PDB file of C-alpha atoms in Angstrom:
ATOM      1  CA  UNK A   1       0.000   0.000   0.000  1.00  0.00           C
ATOM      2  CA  UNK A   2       1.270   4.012  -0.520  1.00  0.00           C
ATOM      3  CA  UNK A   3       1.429   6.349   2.536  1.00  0.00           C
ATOM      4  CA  UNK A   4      -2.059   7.555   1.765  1.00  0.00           C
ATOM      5  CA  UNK A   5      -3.553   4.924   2.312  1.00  0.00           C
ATOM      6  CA  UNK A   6      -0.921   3.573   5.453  1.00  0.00           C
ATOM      7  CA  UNK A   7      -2.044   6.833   7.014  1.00  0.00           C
ATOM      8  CA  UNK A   8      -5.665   6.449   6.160  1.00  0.00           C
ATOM      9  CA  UNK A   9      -6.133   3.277   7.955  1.00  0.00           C
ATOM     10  CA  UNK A  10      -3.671   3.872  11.093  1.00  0.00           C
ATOM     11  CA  UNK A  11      -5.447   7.305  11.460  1.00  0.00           C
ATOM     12  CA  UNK A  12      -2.741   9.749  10.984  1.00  0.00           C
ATOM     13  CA  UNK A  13      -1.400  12.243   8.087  1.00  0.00           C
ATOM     14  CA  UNK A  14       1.427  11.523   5.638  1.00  0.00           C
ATOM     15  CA  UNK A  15       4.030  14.133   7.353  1.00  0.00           C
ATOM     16  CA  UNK A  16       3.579  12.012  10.412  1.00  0.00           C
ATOM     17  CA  UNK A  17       4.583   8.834   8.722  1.00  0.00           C
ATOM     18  CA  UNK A  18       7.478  10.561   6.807  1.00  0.00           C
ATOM     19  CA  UNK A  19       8.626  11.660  10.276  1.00  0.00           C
ATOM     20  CA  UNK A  20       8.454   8.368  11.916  1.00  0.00           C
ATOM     21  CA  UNK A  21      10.065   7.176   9.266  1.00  0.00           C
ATOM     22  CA  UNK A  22      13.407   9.696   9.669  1.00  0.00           C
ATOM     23  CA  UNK A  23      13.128   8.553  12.903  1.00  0.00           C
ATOM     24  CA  UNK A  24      13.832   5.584  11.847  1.00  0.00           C
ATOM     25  CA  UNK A  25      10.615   3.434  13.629  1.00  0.00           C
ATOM     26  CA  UNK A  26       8.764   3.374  10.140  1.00  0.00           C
ATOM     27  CA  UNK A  27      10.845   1.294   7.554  1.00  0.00           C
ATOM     28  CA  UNK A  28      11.565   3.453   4.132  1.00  0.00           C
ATOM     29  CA  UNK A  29      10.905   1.000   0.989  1.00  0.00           C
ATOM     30  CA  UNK A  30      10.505   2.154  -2.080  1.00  0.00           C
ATOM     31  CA  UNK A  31       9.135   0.386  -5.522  1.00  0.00           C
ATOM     32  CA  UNK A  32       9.965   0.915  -9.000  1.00  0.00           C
ATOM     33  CA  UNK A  33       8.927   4.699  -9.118  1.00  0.00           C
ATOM     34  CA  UNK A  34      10.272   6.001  -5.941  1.00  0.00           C
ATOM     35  CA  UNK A  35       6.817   5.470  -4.352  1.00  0.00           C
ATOM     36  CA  UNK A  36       6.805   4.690  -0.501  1.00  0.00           C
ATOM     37  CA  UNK A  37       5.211   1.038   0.037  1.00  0.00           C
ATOM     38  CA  UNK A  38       3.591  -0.609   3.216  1.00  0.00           C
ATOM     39  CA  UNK A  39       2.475  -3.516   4.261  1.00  0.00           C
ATOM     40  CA  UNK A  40      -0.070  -5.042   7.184  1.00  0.00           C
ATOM     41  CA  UNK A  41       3.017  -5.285   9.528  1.00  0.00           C
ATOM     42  CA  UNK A  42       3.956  -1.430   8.529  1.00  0.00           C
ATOM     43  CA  UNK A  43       0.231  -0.936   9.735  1.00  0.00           C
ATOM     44  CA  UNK A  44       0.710  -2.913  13.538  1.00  0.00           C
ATOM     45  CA  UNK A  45       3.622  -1.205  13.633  1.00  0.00           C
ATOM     46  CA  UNK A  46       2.057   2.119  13.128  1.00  0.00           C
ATOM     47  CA  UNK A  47      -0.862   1.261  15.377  1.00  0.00           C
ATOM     48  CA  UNK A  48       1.504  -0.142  18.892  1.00  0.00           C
ATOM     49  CA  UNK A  49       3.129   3.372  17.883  1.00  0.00           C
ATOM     50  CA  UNK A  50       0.040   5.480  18.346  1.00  0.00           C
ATOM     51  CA  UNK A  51      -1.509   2.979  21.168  1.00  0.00           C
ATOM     52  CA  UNK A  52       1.518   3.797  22.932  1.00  0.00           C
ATOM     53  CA  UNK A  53       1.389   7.609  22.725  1.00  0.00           C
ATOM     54  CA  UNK A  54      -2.513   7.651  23.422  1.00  0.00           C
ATOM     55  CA  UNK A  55      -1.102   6.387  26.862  1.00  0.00           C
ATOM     56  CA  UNK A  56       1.496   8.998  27.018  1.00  0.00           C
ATOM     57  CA  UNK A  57       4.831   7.603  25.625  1.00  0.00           C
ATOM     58  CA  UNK A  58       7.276   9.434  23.822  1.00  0.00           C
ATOM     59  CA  UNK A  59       8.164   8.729  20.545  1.00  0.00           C
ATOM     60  CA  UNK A  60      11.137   7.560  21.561  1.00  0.00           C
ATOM     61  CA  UNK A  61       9.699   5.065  24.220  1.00  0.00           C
ATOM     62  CA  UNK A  62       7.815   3.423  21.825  1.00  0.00           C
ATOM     63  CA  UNK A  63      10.883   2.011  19.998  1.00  0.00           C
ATOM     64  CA  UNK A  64      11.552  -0.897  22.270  1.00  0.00           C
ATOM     65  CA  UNK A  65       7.855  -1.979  21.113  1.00  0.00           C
ATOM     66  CA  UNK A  66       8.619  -1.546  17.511  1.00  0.00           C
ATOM     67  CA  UNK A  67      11.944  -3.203  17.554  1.00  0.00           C
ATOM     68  CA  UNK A  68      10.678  -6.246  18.886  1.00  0.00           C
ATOM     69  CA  UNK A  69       7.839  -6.388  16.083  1.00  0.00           C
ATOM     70  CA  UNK A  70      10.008  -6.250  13.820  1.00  0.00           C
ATOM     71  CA  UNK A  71      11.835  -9.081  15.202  1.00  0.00           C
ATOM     72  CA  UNK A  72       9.124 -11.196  14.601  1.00  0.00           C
ATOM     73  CA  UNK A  73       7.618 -11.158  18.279  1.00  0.00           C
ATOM     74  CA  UNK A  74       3.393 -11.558  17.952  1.00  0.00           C
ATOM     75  CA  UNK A  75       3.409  -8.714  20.564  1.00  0.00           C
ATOM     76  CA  UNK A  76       5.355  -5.268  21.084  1.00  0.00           C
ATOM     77  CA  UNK A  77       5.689  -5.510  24.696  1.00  0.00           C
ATOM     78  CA  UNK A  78       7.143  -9.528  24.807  1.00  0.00           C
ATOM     79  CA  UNK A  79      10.697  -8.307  24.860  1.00  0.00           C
ATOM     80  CA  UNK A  80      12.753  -7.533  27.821  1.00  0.00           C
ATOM     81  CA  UNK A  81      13.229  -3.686  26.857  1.00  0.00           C
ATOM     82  CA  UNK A  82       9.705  -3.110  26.405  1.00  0.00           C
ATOM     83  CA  UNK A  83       8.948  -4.377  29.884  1.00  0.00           C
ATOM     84  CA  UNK A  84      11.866  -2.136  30.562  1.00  0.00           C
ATOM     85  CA  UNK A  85       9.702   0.814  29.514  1.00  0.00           C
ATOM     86  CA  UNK A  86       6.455  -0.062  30.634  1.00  0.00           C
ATOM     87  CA  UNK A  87       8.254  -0.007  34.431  1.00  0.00           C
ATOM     88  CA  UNK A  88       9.964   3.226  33.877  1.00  0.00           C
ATOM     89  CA  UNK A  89       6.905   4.780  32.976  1.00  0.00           C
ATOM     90  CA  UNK A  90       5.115   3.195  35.769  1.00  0.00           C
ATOM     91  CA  UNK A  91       7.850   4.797  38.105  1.00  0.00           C
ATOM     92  CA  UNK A  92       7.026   7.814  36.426  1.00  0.00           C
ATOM     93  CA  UNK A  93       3.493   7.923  36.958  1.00  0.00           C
ATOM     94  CA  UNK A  94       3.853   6.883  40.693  1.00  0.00           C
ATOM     95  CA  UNK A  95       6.435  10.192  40.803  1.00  0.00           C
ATOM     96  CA  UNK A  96       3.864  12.363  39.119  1.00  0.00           C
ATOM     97  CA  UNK A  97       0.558  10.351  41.176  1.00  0.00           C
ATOM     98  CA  UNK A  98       2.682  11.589  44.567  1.00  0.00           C
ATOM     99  CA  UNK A  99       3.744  14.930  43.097  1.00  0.00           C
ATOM    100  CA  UNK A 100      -0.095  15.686  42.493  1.00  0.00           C
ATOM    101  CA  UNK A 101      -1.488  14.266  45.713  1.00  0.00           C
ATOM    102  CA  UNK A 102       0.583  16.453  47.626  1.00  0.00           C
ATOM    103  CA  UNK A 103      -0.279  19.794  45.397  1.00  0.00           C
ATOM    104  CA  UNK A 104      -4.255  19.046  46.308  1.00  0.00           C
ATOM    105  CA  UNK A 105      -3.657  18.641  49.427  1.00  0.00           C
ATOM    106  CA  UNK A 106      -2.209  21.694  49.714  1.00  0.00           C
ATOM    107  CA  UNK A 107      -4.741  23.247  47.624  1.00  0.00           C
ATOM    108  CA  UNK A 108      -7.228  21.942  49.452  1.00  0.00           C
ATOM    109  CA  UNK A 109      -5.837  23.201  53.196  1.00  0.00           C
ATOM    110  CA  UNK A 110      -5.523  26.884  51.345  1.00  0.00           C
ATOM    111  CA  UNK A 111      -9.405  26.655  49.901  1.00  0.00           C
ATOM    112  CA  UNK A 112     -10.267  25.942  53.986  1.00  0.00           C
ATOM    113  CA  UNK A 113      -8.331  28.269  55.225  1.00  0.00           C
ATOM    114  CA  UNK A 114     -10.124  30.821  52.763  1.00  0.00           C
ATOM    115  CA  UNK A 115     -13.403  29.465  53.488  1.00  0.00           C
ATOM    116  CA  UNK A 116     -13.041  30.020  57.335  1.00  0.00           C
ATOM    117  CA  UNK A 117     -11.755  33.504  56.599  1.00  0.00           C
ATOM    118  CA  UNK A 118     -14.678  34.276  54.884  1.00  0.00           C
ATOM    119  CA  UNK A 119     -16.777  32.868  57.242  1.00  0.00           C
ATOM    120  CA  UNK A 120     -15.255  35.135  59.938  1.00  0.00           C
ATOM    121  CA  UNK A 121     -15.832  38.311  57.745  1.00  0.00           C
ATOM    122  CA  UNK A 122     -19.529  37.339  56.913  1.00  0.00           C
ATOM    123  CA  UNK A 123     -20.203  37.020  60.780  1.00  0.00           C
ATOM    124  CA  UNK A 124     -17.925  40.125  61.687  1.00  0.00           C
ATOM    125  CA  UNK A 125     -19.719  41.992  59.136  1.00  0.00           C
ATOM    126  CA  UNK A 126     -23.080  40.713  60.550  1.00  0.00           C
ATOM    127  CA  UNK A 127     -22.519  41.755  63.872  1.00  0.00           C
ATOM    128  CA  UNK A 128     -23.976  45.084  65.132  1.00  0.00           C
ATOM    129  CA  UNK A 129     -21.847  47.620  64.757  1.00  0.00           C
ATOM    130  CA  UNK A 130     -19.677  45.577  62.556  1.00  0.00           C
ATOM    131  CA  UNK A 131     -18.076  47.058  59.272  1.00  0.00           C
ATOM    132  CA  UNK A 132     -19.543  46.935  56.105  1.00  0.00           C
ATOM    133  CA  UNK A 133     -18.659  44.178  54.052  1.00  0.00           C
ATOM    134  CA  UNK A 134     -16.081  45.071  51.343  1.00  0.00           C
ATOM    135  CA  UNK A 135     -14.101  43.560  48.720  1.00  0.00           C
ATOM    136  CA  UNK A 136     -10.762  44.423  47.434  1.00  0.00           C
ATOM    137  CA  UNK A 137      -9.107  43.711  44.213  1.00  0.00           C
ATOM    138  CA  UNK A 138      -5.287  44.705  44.066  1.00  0.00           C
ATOM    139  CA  UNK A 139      -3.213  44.740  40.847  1.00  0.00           C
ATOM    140  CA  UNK A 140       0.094  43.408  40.568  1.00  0.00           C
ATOM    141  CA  UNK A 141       1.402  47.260  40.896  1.00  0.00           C
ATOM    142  CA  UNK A 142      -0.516  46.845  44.121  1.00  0.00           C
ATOM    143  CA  UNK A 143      -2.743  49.504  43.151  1.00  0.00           C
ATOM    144  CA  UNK A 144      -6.774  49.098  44.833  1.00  0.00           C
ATOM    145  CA  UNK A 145      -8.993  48.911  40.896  1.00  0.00           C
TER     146      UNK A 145
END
């Protein structure tokens, strides 16, 4: 099959496959008249490469996968460097799982903190005699708008 139609049916553009292939994960055969030619095993490779980045992979984490396609394995991820990958990323995520827990946590102490300072000005405010409720808006000049 030509690019067109590669692309077509693994659901991405031509410049994506031309780049893939000067990456060197896309194999570059050519027939009698310079055309580009694929086949169905161009097409799995094509499809464990976008699988693989719907998850979040890099381009260049996906070549384990590829490699071992290509050397005949029925599945990208049966080779010892793809399981390589699949636990770096897993560190990764853990890293990034922890690094995100801790930011809402800390998000979520600051929204109670506002929400019991606001509480105190609402009853301040209520209280006879109290001041008038206000709000104040400060630019980064720190100029009152």
């Amino acid at each position: 099959m030509r690019i067109g139609e590669l692309a077509e049916r693994a659901g991405t553009s031509t410049r994506t496959l031309r780049y893939y292939e000067s990456r060197g994960l896309l194999p570059a055969r050519r027939d009698g008249n310079g055309y580009r030619t694929y086949d169905e095993a161009d097409l799995r490779l094509l499809r464990q490469i976008r699988t693989l980045q719907d998850f979040g992979f890099g381009l260049e984490e996906t070549r384990p996968f590829v490699e071992c396609l290509r050397a005949g394995h029925p599945q990208g991820d049966s080779c010892p460097d793809s399981l390589a990958v699949y636990r770096r990323k897993l560190t990764e995520l853990d890293a990034l799982i922890g690094e995100l827990t801790s930011v809402r946590a800390q998000v979520g102490a600051q929204l109670a903190r506002a929400e019991q300072a606001r509480e105190a000005l609402v009853a301040e405010a209520e209280a006879p005699g109290g001041p008038a409720p206000r709000c104040e808006l400060t630019t980064t000049e720190g100029t009152e708008t």
